[in-house]
Amino acid sequence: MKLLVTGGAGYVGSVCAAHLVTAGHDVTVLDDLSTGHPDAVPEGAQFVKGDLTEAAADVLAEGFDGVLHFAARSLVSESVQRPELYWSGNVVASLRLLEAMRLHGTPRLVFSSTAATYGEPEQVPIREDAPTRPTNPYGASKLAIDHMIGSYAVAHGLAATSLRYFNVAGAHGRFGERHTVETHLIPIVLQVAAGTRESVQIFGDDWPTADGTCVRDYIHVDDLAAAHVLALDHSETGRHAVYNLGSGTGFSVREVIEACRAVTGHPIPAVVAPRRGGDPAVLIASSEAMIGELGWRPERTDLATIVGDAWRFTREHQGV
Ligand code: UDP
């Protein structure tokens, strides 16, 4: 298929673009490089530098079979302080993209949604029919886009899938996580091992969990990318499917730090700090729907494998 990957120079977008090229698709990456990196566009993909509001319509005019939409702002704390960036950069820009797709008759969409659409869960594992009560503008903006996509499927026959990721980690060859502002646990812990940061802060050790630290569901970015390829292949005209994507196992902050110590051989000093605003205690996905309906089989669920791949990537990029 001829596919447009928005945000394909970012972390998840670049790994998915690489998987799509390998699967034999004709891939064009559209990215404004506000947070992405030009060298993260995979070989074999075309690259267009531009943003969704201005460039998407021009590019889609060439005629595409589908769009995989990753381009977004994704920092929770920034979204609390500057919500306008999220309503504009995520919601308005996605509306422009949907309109460009409608204008040019692009039939399929796979959207990068998030577990943040659910907010504080009543039950874990979290299923797709759980209440959606996002606790920050980032999650609210992604939920608004999910609703827009649903309405376009009904009204305009779009074949659409929203994939709600839990905690994405790991790397794929030379494609991995390198944010200018790093907020995620595993890259931060590995920065300590690489010597670019002195210690890691544990945001609260008084949570109602076995060791008092928050529990999250870490999914390998390769398993995530495989799910996007499946979602594209199974998309149906006029249907908006929503699937959660995680490994189904929770690991605490302390367990993650311990796994990083084992993989890197570095002592990784950790300091307990106050809780971070907006963090739920436990987030674990039920991926039963994706597994049962689309035959998804996550293969790299072991924390040591996930951390090991991320560590190899960190060393290559930081010259450790
Ligand atoms: N966390 C932490 N120290 C850090 C970064 C994150 O203790 O320097 C915790 C955070 O409070 C959460 C978990 O690690 O419980 C995962 O956070 P991350 O930002 O990686 O992902 P999120 O779950 O917020 O999407």
PDB file of C-alpha atoms in Angstrom, residues 168-308:
ATOM      1  CA  VAL A 168       6.258   2.099  25.121  1.00  0.00           C
ATOM      2  CA  ALA A 169       9.931   1.203  25.556  1.00  0.00           C
ATOM      3  CA  GLY A 170      12.832  -0.584  23.869  1.00  0.00           C
ATOM      4  CA  ALA A 171      14.362   0.148  20.473  1.00  0.00           C
ATOM      5  CA  HIS A 172      14.469  -1.255  16.942  1.00  0.00           C
ATOM      6  CA  GLY A 173      17.957  -1.291  15.439  1.00  0.00           C
ATOM      7  CA  ARG A 174      19.057   2.331  15.083  1.00  0.00           C
ATOM      8  CA  PHE A 175      15.554   3.635  15.880  1.00  0.00           C
ATOM      9  CA  GLY A 176      14.832   4.462  19.500  1.00  0.00           C
ATOM     10  CA  GLU A 177      13.775   7.007  22.089  1.00  0.00           C
ATOM     11  CA  ARG A 178      15.743  10.281  22.205  1.00  0.00           C
ATOM     12  CA  HIS A 179      13.676  13.210  23.363  1.00  0.00           C
ATOM     13  CA  THR A 180      15.246  16.596  23.964  1.00  0.00           C
ATOM     14  CA  VAL A 181      13.202  16.841  27.149  1.00  0.00           C
ATOM     15  CA  GLU A 182      13.214  13.337  28.629  1.00  0.00           C
ATOM     16  CA  THR A 183      10.475  12.515  31.140  1.00  0.00           C
ATOM     17  CA  HIS A 184      10.119   8.752  30.721  1.00  0.00           C
ATOM     18  CA  LEU A 185      11.410   6.347  33.315  1.00  0.00           C
ATOM     19  CA  ILE A 186      13.510   3.863  31.315  1.00  0.00           C
ATOM     20  CA  PRO A 187      15.486   6.434  29.249  1.00  0.00           C
ATOM     21  CA  ILE A 188      16.117   8.474  32.411  1.00  0.00           C
ATOM     22  CA  VAL A 189      17.380   5.438  34.337  1.00  0.00           C
ATOM     23  CA  LEU A 190      19.625   4.512  31.397  1.00  0.00           C
ATOM     24  CA  GLN A 191      21.011   8.067  31.293  1.00  0.00           C
ATOM     25  CA  VAL A 192      22.248   7.444  34.845  1.00  0.00           C
ATOM     26  CA  ALA A 193      23.903   4.203  33.702  1.00  0.00           C
ATOM     27  CA  ALA A 194      25.435   6.068  30.759  1.00  0.00           C
ATOM     28  CA  GLY A 195      26.873   8.719  33.089  1.00  0.00           C
ATOM     29  CA  THR A 196      24.888  11.683  31.750  1.00  0.00           C
ATOM     30  CA  ARG A 197      22.724  11.982  34.870  1.00  0.00           C
ATOM     31  CA  GLU A 198      23.719  11.434  38.517  1.00  0.00           C
ATOM     32  CA  SER A 199      20.677   9.669  39.914  1.00  0.00           C
ATOM     33  CA  VAL A 200      17.058   8.827  39.191  1.00  0.00           C
ATOM     34  CA  GLN A 201      14.196  10.172  41.265  1.00  0.00           C
ATOM     35  CA  ILE A 202      11.486   7.731  42.320  1.00  0.00           C
ATOM     36  CA  PHE A 203       8.260   9.733  42.281  1.00  0.00           C
ATOM     37  CA  GLY A 204       6.715   8.442  45.518  1.00  0.00           C
ATOM     38  CA  ASP A 205       7.249   5.199  47.464  1.00  0.00           C
ATOM     39  CA  ASP A 206       4.002   5.360  49.413  1.00  0.00           C
ATOM     40  CA  TRP A 207       1.618   4.181  46.687  1.00  0.00           C
ATOM     41  CA  PRO A 208      -0.804   1.310  47.431  1.00  0.00           C
ATOM     42  CA  THR A 209       1.375  -1.219  45.542  1.00  0.00           C
ATOM     43  CA  ALA A 210       3.562  -4.153  46.664  1.00  0.00           C
ATOM     44  CA  ASP A 211       6.773  -2.095  46.983  1.00  0.00           C
ATOM     45  CA  GLY A 212       5.124   1.328  47.284  1.00  0.00           C
ATOM     46  CA  THR A 213       6.147   2.548  43.799  1.00  0.00           C
ATOM     47  CA  CYS A 214       3.918   3.001  40.738  1.00  0.00           C
ATOM     48  CA  VAL A 215       3.224   0.040  38.467  1.00  0.00           C
ATOM     49  CA  ARG A 216       3.153   0.363  34.677  1.00  0.00           C
ATOM     50  CA  ASP A 217       2.748  -1.949  31.677  1.00  0.00           C
ATOM     51  CA  TYR A 218       5.822  -1.687  29.408  1.00  0.00           C
ATOM     52  CA  ILE A 219       5.373  -2.694  25.770  1.00  0.00           C
ATOM     53  CA  HIS A 220       8.274  -3.210  23.374  1.00  0.00           C
ATOM     54  CA  VAL A 221       8.166  -0.779  20.452  1.00  0.00           C
ATOM     55  CA  ASP A 222       8.619  -3.685  17.985  1.00  0.00           C
ATOM     56  CA  ASP A 223       5.486  -5.413  19.336  1.00  0.00           C
ATOM     57  CA  LEU A 224       3.688  -2.089  19.070  1.00  0.00           C
ATOM     58  CA  ALA A 225       4.792  -1.616  15.456  1.00  0.00           C
ATOM     59  CA  ALA A 226       3.638  -5.132  14.571  1.00  0.00           C
ATOM     60  CA  ALA A 227       0.201  -4.194  15.946  1.00  0.00           C
ATOM     61  CA  HIS A 228       0.032  -1.197  13.580  1.00  0.00           C
ATOM     62  CA  VAL A 229       0.722  -3.388  10.563  1.00  0.00           C
ATOM     63  CA  LEU A 230      -2.037  -5.781  11.704  1.00  0.00           C
ATOM     64  CA  ALA A 231      -4.465  -2.929  12.343  1.00  0.00           C
ATOM     65  CA  LEU A 232      -3.900  -1.613   8.837  1.00  0.00           C
ATOM     66  CA  ASP A 233      -4.434  -5.024   7.278  1.00  0.00           C
ATOM     67  CA  HIS A 234      -7.678  -5.619   9.233  1.00  0.00           C
ATOM     68  CA  SER A 235      -9.253  -2.189   8.858  1.00  0.00           C
ATOM     69  CA  GLU A 236     -12.860  -2.182   7.640  1.00  0.00           C
ATOM     70  CA  THR A 237     -14.712   0.568   5.786  1.00  0.00           C
ATOM     71  CA  GLY A 238     -17.010   2.538   8.097  1.00  0.00           C
ATOM     72  CA  ARG A 239     -15.653   0.969  11.292  1.00  0.00           C
ATOM     73  CA  HIS A 240     -13.609   2.649  13.997  1.00  0.00           C
ATOM     74  CA  ALA A 241     -11.909  -0.037  16.090  1.00  0.00           C
ATOM     75  CA  VAL A 242     -10.192   0.822  19.386  1.00  0.00           C
ATOM     76  CA  TYR A 243      -7.583  -1.478  20.918  1.00  0.00           C
ATOM     77  CA  ASN A 244      -5.413  -1.250  24.005  1.00  0.00           C
ATOM     78  CA  LEU A 245      -1.791  -2.272  23.624  1.00  0.00           C
ATOM     79  CA  GLY A 246       0.356  -3.396  26.511  1.00  0.00           C
ATOM     80  CA  SER A 247       2.164  -6.533  27.574  1.00  0.00           C
ATOM     81  CA  GLY A 248      -0.453  -7.323  30.251  1.00  0.00           C
ATOM     82  CA  THR A 249       2.148  -7.383  33.029  1.00  0.00           C
ATOM     83  CA  GLY A 250       2.890  -4.607  35.477  1.00  0.00           C
ATOM     84  CA  PHE A 251       6.344  -3.651  36.743  1.00  0.00           C
ATOM     85  CA  SER A 252       6.994  -1.203  39.561  1.00  0.00           C
ATOM     86  CA  VAL A 253       9.414   1.733  39.308  1.00  0.00           C
ATOM     87  CA  ARG A 254      11.778  -0.124  41.631  1.00  0.00           C
ATOM     88  CA  GLU A 255      11.577  -3.285  39.481  1.00  0.00           C
ATOM     89  CA  VAL A 256      12.418  -1.249  36.381  1.00  0.00           C
ATOM     90  CA  ILE A 257      15.441   0.317  38.096  1.00  0.00           C
ATOM     91  CA  GLU A 258      16.546  -3.144  39.283  1.00  0.00           C
ATOM     92  CA  ALA A 259      16.223  -4.556  35.734  1.00  0.00           C
ATOM     93  CA  CYS A 260      18.327  -1.647  34.436  1.00  0.00           C
ATOM     94  CA  ARG A 261      20.989  -2.346  37.097  1.00  0.00           C
ATOM     95  CA  ALA A 262      21.094  -6.002  36.018  1.00  0.00           C
ATOM     96  CA  VAL A 263      21.331  -5.165  32.297  1.00  0.00           C
ATOM     97  CA  THR A 264      23.885  -2.345  32.585  1.00  0.00           C
ATOM     98  CA  GLY A 265      25.954  -3.516  35.561  1.00  0.00           C
ATOM     99  CA  HIS A 266      25.771   0.070  36.889  1.00  0.00           C
ATOM    100  CA  PRO A 267      24.650   0.733  40.515  1.00  0.00           C
ATOM    101  CA  ILE A 268      22.162   3.454  39.355  1.00  0.00           C
ATOM    102  CA  PRO A 269      21.616   5.572  42.479  1.00  0.00           C
ATOM    103  CA  ALA A 270      17.909   6.203  43.148  1.00  0.00           C
ATOM    104  CA  VAL A 271      16.438   8.907  45.383  1.00  0.00           C
ATOM    105  CA  VAL A 272      12.856   8.913  46.636  1.00  0.00           C
ATOM    106  CA  ALA A 273      11.095  12.158  45.681  1.00  0.00           C
ATOM    107  CA  PRO A 274       7.511  13.427  46.129  1.00  0.00           C
ATOM    108  CA  ARG A 275       4.749  11.961  43.972  1.00  0.00           C
ATOM    109  CA  ARG A 276       4.389  13.472  40.493  1.00  0.00           C
ATOM    110  CA  GLY A 277       1.027  15.188  39.889  1.00  0.00           C
ATOM    111  CA  GLY A 278      -1.460  13.191  37.828  1.00  0.00           C
ATOM    112  CA  ASP A 279       0.234   9.781  38.185  1.00  0.00           C
ATOM    113  CA  PRO A 280      -2.179   6.876  38.773  1.00  0.00           C
ATOM    114  CA  ALA A 281      -0.813   4.104  41.062  1.00  0.00           C
ATOM    115  CA  VAL A 282      -1.286   1.211  38.627  1.00  0.00           C
ATOM    116  CA  LEU A 283      -1.827   1.113  34.855  1.00  0.00           C
ATOM    117  CA  ILE A 284      -2.009  -2.298  33.194  1.00  0.00           C
ATOM    118  CA  ALA A 285      -3.609  -2.981  29.821  1.00  0.00           C
ATOM    119  CA  SER A 286      -5.922  -5.740  28.839  1.00  0.00           C
ATOM    120  CA  SER A 287      -4.803  -6.448  25.260  1.00  0.00           C
ATOM    121  CA  GLU A 288      -7.224  -9.383  24.954  1.00  0.00           C
ATOM    122  CA  ALA A 289      -9.202  -7.691  22.166  1.00  0.00           C
ATOM    123  CA  MET A 290      -6.113  -7.102  20.004  1.00  0.00           C
ATOM    124  CA  ILE A 291      -4.908 -10.636  20.648  1.00  0.00           C
ATOM    125  CA  GLY A 292      -8.313 -12.284  20.108  1.00  0.00           C
ATOM    126  CA  GLU A 293      -9.626 -10.234  17.167  1.00  0.00           C
ATOM    127  CA  LEU A 294      -6.438  -9.441  15.220  1.00  0.00           C
ATOM    128  CA  GLY A 295      -4.191 -12.304  16.285  1.00  0.00           C
ATOM    129  CA  TRP A 296      -1.541 -10.000  17.780  1.00  0.00           C
ATOM    130  CA  ARG A 297       1.208 -11.885  19.608  1.00  0.00           C
ATOM    131  CA  PRO A 298       3.575  -9.684  21.627  1.00  0.00           C
ATOM    132  CA  GLU A 299       6.985 -11.368  21.607  1.00  0.00           C
ATOM    133  CA  ARG A 300       9.342  -9.104  23.534  1.00  0.00           C
ATOM    134  CA  THR A 301       7.465  -8.849  26.827  1.00  0.00           C
ATOM    135  CA  ASP A 302      10.354  -9.659  29.134  1.00  0.00           C
ATOM    136  CA  LEU A 303      11.565  -6.538  30.985  1.00  0.00           C
ATOM    137  CA  ALA A 304      15.237  -7.551  30.549  1.00  0.00           C
ATOM    138  CA  THR A 305      14.724  -7.737  26.758  1.00  0.00           C
ATOM    139  CA  ILE A 306      12.964  -4.358  26.634  1.00  0.00           C
ATOM    140  CA  VAL A 307      15.618  -2.668  28.783  1.00  0.00           C
ATOM    141  CA  GLY A 308      18.441  -4.494  26.954  1.00  0.00           C
TER     142      GLY A 308
END
